Coordinates of C-alpha atoms in Angstrom, one line a residue:
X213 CA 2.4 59.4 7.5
X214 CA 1.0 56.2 6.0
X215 CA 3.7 54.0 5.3
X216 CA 3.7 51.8 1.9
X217 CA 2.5 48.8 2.1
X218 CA 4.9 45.9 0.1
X219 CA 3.7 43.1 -2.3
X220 CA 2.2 40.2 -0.4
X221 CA 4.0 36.3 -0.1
X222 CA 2.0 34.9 -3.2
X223 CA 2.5 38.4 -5.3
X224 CA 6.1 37.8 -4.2
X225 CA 6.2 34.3 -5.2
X226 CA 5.3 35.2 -8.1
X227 CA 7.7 37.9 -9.0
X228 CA 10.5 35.4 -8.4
X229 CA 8.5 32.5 -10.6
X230 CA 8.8 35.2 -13.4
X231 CA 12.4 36.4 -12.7
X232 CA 13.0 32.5 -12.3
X233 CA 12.0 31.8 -15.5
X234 CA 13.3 34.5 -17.6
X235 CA 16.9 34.1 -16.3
X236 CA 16.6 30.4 -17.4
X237 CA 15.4 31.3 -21.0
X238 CA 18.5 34.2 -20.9
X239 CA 20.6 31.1 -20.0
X240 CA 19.0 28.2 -22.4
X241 CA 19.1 30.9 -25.2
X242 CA 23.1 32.4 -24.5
X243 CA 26.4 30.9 -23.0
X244 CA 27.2 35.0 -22.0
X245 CA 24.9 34.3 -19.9
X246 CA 26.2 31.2 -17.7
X247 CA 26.4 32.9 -14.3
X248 CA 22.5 32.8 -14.2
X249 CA 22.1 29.1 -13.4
X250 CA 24.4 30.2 -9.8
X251 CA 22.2 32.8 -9.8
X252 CA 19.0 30.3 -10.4
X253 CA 20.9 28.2 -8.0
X254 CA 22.2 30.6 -4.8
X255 CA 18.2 31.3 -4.4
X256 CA 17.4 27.7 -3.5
X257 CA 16.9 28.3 0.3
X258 CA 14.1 30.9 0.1
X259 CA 12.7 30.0 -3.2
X260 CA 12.5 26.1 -2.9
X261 CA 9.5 25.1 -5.3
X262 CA 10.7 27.5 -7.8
X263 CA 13.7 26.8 -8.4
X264 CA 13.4 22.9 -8.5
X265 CA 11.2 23.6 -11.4
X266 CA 13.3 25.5 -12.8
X267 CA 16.4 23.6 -12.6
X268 CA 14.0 20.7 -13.8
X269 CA 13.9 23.0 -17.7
X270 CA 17.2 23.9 -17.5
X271 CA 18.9 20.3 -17.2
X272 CA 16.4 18.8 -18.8
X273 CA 17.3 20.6 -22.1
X274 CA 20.6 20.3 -21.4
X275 CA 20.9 16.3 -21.4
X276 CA 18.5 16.3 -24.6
X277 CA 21.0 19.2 -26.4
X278 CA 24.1 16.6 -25.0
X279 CA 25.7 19.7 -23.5
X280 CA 27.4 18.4 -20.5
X281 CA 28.7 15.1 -22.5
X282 CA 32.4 14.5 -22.3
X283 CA 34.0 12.3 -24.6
X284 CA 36.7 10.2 -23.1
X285 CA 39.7 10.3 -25.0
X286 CA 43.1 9.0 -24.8
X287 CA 46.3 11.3 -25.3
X288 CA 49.9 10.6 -24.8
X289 CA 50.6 14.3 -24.0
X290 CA 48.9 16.7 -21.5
X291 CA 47.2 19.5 -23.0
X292 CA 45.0 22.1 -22.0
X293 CA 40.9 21.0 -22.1
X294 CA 39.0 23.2 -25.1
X295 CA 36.7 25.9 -23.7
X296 CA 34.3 23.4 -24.9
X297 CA 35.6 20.5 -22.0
X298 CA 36.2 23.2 -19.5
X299 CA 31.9 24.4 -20.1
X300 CA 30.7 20.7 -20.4
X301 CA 32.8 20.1 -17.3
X302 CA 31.5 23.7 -15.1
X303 CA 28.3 22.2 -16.5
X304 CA 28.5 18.7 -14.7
X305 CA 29.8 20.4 -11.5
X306 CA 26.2 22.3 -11.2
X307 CA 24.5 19.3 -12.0
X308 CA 25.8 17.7 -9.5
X309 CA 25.3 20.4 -6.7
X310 CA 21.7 20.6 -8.3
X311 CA 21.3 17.1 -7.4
X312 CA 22.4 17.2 -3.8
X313 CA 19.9 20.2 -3.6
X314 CA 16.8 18.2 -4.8
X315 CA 17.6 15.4 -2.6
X316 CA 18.0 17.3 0.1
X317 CA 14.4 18.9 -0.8
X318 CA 13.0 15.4 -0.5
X319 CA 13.7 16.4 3.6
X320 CA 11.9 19.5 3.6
X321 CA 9.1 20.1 5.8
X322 CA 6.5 21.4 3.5
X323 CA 5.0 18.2 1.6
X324 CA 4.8 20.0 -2.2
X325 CA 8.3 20.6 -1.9
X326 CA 8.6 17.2 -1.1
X327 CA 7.0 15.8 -3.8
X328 CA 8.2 18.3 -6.1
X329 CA 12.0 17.2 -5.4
X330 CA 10.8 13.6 -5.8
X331 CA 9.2 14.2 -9.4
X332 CA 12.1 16.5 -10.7
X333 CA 14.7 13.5 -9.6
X334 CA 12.9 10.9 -11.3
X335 CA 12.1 13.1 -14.7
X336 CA 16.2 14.1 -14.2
X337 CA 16.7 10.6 -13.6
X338 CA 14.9 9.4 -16.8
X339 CA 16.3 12.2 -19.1
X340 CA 19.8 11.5 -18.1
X341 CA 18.8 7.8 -19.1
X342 CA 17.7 8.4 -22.6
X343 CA 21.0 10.8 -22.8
X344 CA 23.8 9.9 -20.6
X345 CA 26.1 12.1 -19.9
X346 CA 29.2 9.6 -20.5
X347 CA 30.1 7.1 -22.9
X348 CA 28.0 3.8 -22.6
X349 CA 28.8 0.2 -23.5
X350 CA 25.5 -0.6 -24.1
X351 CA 24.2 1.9 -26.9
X352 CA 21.0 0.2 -27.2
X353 CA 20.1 1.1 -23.1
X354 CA 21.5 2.4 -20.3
X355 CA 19.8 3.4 -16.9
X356 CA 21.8 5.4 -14.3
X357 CA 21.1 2.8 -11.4
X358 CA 23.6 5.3 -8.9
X359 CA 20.5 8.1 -9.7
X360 CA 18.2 5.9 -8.6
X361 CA 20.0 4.6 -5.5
X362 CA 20.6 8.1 -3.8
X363 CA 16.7 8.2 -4.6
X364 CA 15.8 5.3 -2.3
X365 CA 18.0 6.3 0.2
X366 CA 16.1 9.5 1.0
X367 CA 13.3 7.5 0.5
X368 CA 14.3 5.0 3.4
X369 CA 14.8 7.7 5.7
X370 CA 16.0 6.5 9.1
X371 CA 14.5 9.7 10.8
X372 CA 11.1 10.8 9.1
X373 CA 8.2 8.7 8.0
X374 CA 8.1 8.7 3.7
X375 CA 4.6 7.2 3.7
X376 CA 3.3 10.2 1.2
X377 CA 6.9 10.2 -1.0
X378 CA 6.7 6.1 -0.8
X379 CA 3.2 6.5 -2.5
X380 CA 4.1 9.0 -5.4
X381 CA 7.4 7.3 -5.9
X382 CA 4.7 3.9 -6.8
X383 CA 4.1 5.8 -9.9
X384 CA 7.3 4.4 -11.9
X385 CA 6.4 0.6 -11.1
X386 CA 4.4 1.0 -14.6
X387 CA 8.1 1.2 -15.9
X388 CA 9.1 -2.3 -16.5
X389 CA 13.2 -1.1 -16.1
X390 CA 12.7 1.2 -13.3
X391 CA 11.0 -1.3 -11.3
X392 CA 13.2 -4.2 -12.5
X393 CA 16.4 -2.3 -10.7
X394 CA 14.4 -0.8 -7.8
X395 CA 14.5 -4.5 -6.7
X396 CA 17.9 -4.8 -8.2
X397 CA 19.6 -2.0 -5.8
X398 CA 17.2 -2.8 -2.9
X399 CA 19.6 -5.3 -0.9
X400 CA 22.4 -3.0 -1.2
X401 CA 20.5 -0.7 0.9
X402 CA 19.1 -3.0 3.7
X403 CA 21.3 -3.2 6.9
X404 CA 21.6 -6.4 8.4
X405 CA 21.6 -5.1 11.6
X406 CA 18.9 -3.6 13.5
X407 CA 18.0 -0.3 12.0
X408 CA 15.5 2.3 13.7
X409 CA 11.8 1.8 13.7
X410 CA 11.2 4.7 11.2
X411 CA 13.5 2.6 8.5
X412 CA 12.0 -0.3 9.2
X413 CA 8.4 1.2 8.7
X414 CA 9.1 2.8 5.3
X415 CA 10.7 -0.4 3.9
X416 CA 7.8 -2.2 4.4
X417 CA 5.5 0.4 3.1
X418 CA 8.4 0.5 -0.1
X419 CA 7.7 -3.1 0.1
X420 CA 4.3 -3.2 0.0
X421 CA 4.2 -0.5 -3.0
X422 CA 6.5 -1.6 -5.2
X423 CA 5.5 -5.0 -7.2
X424 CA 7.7 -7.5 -8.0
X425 CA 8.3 -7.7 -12.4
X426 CA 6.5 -10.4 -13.7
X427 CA 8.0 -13.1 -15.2
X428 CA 8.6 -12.6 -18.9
X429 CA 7.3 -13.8 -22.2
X430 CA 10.4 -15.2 -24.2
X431 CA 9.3 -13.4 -27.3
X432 CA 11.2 -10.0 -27.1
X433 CA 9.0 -8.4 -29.7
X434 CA 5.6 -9.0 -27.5
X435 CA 7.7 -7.7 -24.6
X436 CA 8.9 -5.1 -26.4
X437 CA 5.7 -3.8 -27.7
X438 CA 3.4 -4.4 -24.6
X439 CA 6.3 -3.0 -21.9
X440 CA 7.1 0.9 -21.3
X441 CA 10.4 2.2 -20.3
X442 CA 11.5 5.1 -18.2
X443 CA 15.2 5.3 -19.8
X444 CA 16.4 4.7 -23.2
X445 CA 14.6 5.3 -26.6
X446 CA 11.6 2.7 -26.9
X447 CA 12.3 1.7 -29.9
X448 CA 15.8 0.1 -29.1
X449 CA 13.8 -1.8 -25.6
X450 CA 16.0 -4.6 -26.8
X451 CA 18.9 -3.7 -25.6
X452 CA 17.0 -4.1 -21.6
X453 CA 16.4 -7.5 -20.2
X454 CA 14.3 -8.3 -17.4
X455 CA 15.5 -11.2 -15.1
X456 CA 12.6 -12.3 -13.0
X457 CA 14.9 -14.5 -11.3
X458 CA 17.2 -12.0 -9.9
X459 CA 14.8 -9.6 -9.1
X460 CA 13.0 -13.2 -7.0
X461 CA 16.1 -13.0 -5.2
X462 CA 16.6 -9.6 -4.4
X463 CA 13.3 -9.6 -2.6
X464 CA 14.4 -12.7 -0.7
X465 CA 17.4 -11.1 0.5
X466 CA 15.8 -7.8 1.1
X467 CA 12.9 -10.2 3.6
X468 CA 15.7 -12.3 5.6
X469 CA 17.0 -9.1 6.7
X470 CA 14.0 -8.0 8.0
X471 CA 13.3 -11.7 9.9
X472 CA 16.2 -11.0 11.9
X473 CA 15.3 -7.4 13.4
X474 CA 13.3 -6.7 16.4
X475 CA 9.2 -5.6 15.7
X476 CA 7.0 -3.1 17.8
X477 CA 4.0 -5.2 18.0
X478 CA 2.6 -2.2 15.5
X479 CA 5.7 -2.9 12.7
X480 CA 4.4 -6.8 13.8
X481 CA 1.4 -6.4 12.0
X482 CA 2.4 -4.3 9.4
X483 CA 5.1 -6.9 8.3
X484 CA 2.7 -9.8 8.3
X485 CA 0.5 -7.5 6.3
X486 CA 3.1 -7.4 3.5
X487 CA 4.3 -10.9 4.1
X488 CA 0.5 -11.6 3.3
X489 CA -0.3 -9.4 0.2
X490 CA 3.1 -9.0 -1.3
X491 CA 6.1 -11.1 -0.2
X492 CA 4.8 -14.7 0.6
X493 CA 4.2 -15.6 -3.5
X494 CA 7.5 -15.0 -4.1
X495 CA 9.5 -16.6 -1.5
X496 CA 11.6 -19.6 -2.4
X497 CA 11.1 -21.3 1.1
X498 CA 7.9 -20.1 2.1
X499 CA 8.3 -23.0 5.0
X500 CA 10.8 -21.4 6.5
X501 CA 8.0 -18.7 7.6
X502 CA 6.8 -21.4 10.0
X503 CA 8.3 -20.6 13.0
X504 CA 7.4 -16.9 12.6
X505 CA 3.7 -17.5 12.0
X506 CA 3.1 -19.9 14.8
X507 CA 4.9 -17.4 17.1
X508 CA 2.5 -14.7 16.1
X509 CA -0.4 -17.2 16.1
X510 CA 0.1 -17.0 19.7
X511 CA -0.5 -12.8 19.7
X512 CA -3.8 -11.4 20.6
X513 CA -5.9 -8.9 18.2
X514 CA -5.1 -8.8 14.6
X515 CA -1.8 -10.0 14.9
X516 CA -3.1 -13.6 15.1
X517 CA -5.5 -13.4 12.5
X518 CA -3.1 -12.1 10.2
X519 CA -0.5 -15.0 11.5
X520 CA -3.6 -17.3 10.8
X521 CA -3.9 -16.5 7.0
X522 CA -0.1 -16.8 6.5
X523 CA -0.8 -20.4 8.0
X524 CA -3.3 -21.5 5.7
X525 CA -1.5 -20.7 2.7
X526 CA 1.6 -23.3 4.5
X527 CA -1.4 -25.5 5.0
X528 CA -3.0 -25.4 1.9
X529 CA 0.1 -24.6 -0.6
X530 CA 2.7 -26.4 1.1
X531 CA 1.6 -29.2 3.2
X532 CA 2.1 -27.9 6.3
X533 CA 1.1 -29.9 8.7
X534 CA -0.7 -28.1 12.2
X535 CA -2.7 -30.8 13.4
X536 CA -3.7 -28.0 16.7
X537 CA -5.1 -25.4 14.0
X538 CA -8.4 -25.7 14.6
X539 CA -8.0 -25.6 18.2
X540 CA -6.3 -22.0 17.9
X541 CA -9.4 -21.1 15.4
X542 CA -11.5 -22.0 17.8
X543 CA -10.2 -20.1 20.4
X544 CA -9.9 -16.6 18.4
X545 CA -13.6 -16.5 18.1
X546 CA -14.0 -13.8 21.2
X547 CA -16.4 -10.8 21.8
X548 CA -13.6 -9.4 20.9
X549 CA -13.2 -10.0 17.5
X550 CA -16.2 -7.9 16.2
X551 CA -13.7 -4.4 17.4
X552 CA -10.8 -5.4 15.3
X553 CA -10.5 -4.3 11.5
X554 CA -9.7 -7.9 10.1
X555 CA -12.5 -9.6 11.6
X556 CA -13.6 -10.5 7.7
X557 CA -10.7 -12.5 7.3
X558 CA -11.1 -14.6 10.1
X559 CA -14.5 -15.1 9.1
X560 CA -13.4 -15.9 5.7
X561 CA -10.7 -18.3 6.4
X562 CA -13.0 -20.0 8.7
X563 CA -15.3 -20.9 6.5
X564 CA -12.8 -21.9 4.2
X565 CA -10.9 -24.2 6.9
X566 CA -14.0 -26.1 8.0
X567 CA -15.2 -26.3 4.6
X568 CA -14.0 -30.3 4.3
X569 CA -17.1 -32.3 5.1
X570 CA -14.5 -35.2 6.7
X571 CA -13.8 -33.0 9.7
X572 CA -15.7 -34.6 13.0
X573 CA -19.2 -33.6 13.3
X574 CA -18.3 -32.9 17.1
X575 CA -15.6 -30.6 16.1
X576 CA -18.0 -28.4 13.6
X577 CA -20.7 -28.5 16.1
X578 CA -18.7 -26.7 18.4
X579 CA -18.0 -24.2 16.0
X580 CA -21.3 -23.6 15.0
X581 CA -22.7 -23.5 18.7
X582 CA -19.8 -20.9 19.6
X583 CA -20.8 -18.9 16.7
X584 CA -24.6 -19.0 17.9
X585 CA -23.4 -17.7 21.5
X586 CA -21.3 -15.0 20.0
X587 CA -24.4 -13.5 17.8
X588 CA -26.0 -12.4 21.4
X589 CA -23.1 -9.5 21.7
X590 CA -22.5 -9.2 18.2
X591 CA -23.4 -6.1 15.9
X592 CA -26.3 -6.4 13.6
X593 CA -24.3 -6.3 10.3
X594 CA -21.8 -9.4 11.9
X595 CA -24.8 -11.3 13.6
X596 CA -25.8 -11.2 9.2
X597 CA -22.3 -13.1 8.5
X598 CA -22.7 -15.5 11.5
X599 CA -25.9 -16.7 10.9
X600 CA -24.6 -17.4 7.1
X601 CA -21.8 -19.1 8.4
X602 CA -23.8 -21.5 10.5
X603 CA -26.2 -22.0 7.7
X604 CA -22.9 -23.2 5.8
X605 CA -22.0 -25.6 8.4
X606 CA -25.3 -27.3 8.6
X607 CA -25.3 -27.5 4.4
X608 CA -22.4 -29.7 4.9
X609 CA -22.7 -32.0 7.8
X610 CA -26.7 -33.1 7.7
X611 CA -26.4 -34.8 10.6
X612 CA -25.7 -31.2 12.7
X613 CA -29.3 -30.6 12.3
X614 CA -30.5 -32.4 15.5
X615 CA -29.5 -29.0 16.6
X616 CA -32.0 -27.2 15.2
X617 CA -34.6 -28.7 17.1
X618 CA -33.0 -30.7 19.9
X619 CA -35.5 -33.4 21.8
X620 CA -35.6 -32.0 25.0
X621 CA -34.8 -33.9 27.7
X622 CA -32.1 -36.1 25.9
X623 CA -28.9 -34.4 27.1
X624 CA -27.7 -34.8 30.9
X625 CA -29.6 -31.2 31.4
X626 CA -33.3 -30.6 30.5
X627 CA -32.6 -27.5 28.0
X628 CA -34.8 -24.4 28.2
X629 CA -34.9 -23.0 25.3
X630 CA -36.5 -19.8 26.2
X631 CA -33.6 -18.8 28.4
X632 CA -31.1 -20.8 27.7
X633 CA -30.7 -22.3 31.1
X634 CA -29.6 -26.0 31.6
X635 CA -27.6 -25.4 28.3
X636 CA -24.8 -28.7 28.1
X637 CA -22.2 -26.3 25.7
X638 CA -18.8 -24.9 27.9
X639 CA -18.4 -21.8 26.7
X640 CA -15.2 -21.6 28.2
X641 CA -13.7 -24.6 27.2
X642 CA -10.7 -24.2 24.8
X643 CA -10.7 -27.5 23.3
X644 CA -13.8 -27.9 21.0
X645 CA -14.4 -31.5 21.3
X646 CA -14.8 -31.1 24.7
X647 CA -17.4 -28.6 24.6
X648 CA -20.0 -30.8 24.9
X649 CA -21.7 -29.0 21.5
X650 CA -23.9 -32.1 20.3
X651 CA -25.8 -32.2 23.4
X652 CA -26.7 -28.8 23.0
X653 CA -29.1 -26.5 20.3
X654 CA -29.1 -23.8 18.3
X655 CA -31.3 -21.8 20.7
X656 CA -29.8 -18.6 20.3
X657 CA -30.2 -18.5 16.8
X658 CA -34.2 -18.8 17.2
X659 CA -34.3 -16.1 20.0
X660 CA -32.9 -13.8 17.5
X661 CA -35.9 -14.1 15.5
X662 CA -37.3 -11.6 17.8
X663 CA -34.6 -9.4 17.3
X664 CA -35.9 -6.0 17.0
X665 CA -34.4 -5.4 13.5
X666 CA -36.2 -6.9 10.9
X667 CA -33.2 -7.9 8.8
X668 CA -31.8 -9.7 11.7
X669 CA -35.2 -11.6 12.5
X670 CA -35.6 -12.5 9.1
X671 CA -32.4 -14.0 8.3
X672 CA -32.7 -15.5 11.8
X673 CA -36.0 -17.7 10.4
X674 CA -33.8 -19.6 8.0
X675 CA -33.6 -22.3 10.8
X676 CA -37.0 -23.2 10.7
X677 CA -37.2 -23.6 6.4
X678 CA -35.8 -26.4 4.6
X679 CA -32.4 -25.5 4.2
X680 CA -31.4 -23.9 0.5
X681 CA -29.2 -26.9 -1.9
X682 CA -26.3 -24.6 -2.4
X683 CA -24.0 -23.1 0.3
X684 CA -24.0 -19.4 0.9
X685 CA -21.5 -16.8 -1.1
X686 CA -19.5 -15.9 2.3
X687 CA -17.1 -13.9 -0.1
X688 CA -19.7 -11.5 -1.6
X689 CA -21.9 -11.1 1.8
X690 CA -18.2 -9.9 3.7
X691 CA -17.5 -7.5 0.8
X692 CA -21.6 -5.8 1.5
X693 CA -20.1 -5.2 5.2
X694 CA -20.8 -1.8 5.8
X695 CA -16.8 -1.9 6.7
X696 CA -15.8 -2.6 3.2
X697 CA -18.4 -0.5 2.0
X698 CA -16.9 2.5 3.5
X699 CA -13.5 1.7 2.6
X700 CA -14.4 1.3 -1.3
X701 CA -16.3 4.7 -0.9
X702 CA -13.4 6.2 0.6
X703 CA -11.2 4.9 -2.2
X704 CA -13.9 5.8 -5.3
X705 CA -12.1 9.1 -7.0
X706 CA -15.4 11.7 -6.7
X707 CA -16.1 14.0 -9.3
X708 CA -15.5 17.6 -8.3
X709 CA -18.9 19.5 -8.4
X710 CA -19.0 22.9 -9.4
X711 CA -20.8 25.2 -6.5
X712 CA -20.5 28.9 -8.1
X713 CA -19.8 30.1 -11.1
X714 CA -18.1 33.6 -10.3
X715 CA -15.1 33.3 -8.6
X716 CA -15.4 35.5 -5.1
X717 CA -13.0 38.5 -4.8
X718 CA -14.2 40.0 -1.2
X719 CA -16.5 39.4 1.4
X720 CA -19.1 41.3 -0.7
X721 CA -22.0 39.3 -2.4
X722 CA -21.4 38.4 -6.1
X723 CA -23.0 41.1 -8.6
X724 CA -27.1 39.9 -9.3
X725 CA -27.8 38.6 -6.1
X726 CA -31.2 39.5 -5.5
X727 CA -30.7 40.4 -1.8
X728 CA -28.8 43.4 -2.9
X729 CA -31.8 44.9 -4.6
X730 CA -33.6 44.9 -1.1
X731 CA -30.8 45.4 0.6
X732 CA -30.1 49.0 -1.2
X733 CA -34.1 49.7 -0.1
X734 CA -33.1 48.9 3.4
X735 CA -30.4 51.2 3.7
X736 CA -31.9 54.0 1.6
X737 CA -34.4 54.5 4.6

């Protein structure tokens, strides 16, 4: 006997979707019929997704009708609570176990659950903010700051990495108040001692996510009109100040925490990466990064270069003095560069350190002659950028163009420059005006006019034409990398093409395909 065969997982997730939802319309519409949200609520475990949508309706309404609000009152006598306190109250003791629920989502394994929890915090979050469920001092605003804390916390997780939660949680930084106390409440949530990698790796991606407020306009009315809040009514926005300042100062207690814990040379990089792109504008002693930067100066691979940027902003902004900085620049240009992901920012920085024309015409020779030697084992698109770079360095220093064509015979080596042999330059020596670079040529940059790609060769040729009057755009040519152009095609949002217009129900061919019509002749003979 056959048995009967039971409704699958998506006919049953729907089934409890349905029952879900009616139980919380029975519930919205009628107090007789209270025991449905411990219903809604005891069928968390197996129906996760559902029922965080569904508390999401329920308490949603429930702040906007002001249902679980409890005035405080003062009485001389004890007295019983109305049926009235005793509901509001049973009401605020679910709300509160729903809370611990959704949070506890946030941990869950499956990542729309995840990000479900996440979205029904912050829309419970926001909805208790425009209707508290206390009495406020501030009637204008009020934002419920412990909300948002238990938020973060899960966020920060010490045992799982919160990189996709981090991302969607980036979403309320358009929300001049909720981003104004996510810096507020971040200190109070940064150990000073040393916490485990995992911590450490999602609060520098929080970090890196979250902007700092922007300092703002005096007039309240333009801030008023051109800033969007998450909690309280817009039209009473004055009643929420933004302080620049403190939020400045919670970032720069949130980073001298992080200076004093112990890095993975991976969480190395990734901290300089945020120190770079998010942090370093808005410390107050930016010198005091000094130390830390020269240290990691010292690292091979893209922990240097990224150390080298931080340095040129000290140098540049803050009249740092390094007078061995172009010694280490010199010595970073390695076959090894052209393998690592931030070789465009050494390149970059380069040009933009030796763009003084007072720096020794020794010192830039050596540069230039390094960069020649390097485009012999460089890839095609980086031998481009080189070959720019040097054109750059002869723009400014005239006098390196002896190089170009070097009178043979007038170094302490006759110079071949077919092969190379007899060449005067050290390759291996680390200090640049030592290199012996004047004596030397650009030879390597005229064999690559045989390269065998044309755009190579041709760009090559630029050494034996009169040299163009203005320097070359290094900026645009790094961005037409075909690094950077993958990366901004990854990043472009692609339109979703429509590739059949009947939805398929089986394995069967849709109806008027024209195969069927010789198929049916096949198998009628």
């Amino acid at each position: 006997m056959a048995g009967v065969v039971g409704p699958g997982p998506a006919s049953a997730t729907r089934m409890s979707s349905k029952l879900l939802r009616q139980r919380a319309q029975e519930f919205l519409a009628s107090r007789k019929h209270a025991n449905n949200l411990v219903d809604i609520i005891s069928m968390w475990e197996g129906h996760t997704l559902a029922c965080i949508l569904t508390v999401e309706t329920i308490f949603s309404e429930m702040l906007k009708r002001g249902d679980m609000y409890v005035e405080r009152t003062i009485s001389l006598t004890v007295s019983e609570p109305s049926a009235e306190t005793k509901y509001a109250q049973w009401l605020r003791n679910r709300y509160e176990e729903t809370w611990e629920k959704v949070l506890s989502s946030m941990d869950d394994t499956r990542e729309p659950v995840q990000i479900q929890a996440l979205t029904t915090a912050l829309k419970l979050m926001a909805a208790e903010g425009q209707s508290p469920v206390e009495p406020i001092e501030n009637v204008d605003y009020y934002f419920p700051l412990h909300r948002l804390k238990l938020i973060i916390m899960r966020l920060l997780s010490p045992d799982r990495d919160n990189s996709c939660l981090i991302a969607r949680f980036q979403e309320i930084s358009g929300y001049l108040d909720a981003l104004y106390f996510t810096w507020k409440c971040l200190p109070s949530l940064t150990p000073k001692r040393q916490p485990e990698n995992v911590y450490i790796r999602n609060l520098l991606e929080f970090v890196h996510k979250m902007p700092l407020p922007q300092e703002i306009n005096k007039n309240q009315h333009e801030t008023r009109n051109n800033q969007e809040l998450l909690c309280g009514p817009q039209q009473a926005a004055g009643g929420f100040k933004c302080d620049y300042a403190s939020a400045k100062k919670a970032l720069n207690k949130v980073w001298s925490c992080i200076m004093h814990w112990e890095l993975t040379p991976q969480l190395h990089k990734q901290l300089l990466i945020v120190l770079l792109e998010r942090v370093m504008s808005h410390l107050e002693k930016p010198v005091l990064m000094t130390d830390f930067l020269m240290d990691s100066l010292d690292a091979d691979g893209p922990i240097g270069l990224l150390a080298l940027q931080g340095v040129f902003i000290l140098v540049t902004k803050h009249n740092l003095e390094y007078p061995n900085i172009f010694t280490k620049l010199y010595s970073m240009f390695e076959p090894e560069i052209f393998h690592t992901k931030y070789k465009a920012r050494l390149f970059y920085l380069s040009d933009l350190f030796l763009s003084s024309t007072h720096l020794p015409e020794a010192l830039v020779a050596a540069f230039a002659k390094r960069l020649a030697r390097l485009t012999l084992v460089a890839p095609p698109e980086d031998i481009l950028i080189i070959l720019l770079f040097i054109g750059n360095l002869l723009l400014r220093h005239p006098g390196l163009k002896r190089l170009i064509d070097h009178p043979q015979g007038s170094g302490p080596v006759i110079l071949r420059e077919d092969t190379g042999a007899g060449d005067p330059f050290l390759m291996e020596e680390r200090d640049p005006l030592q290199s012996n670079a004047l004596l030397s040529s650009l030879w390597e940059v005229k064999a690559l006019q045989c390269h065998i790609l044309p755009s190579v060769a041709t760009a090559a040729r630029f050494i034996r034409e009169p040299l163009p009057m203005v320097e070359y755009d290094m900026a645009s040519a790094l961005e037409r990398t075909g690094g950077h152009i993958f990366d901004r095609e990854l990043k472009s949002k692609v339109k979703d093409i429509m590739l059949t217009f009947e939805r398929p129900t089986s394995m069967a061919l849709p109806k008027g395909e024209r195969i069927l019509q010789y198929w049916q002749l096949t198998t009628m003979h």
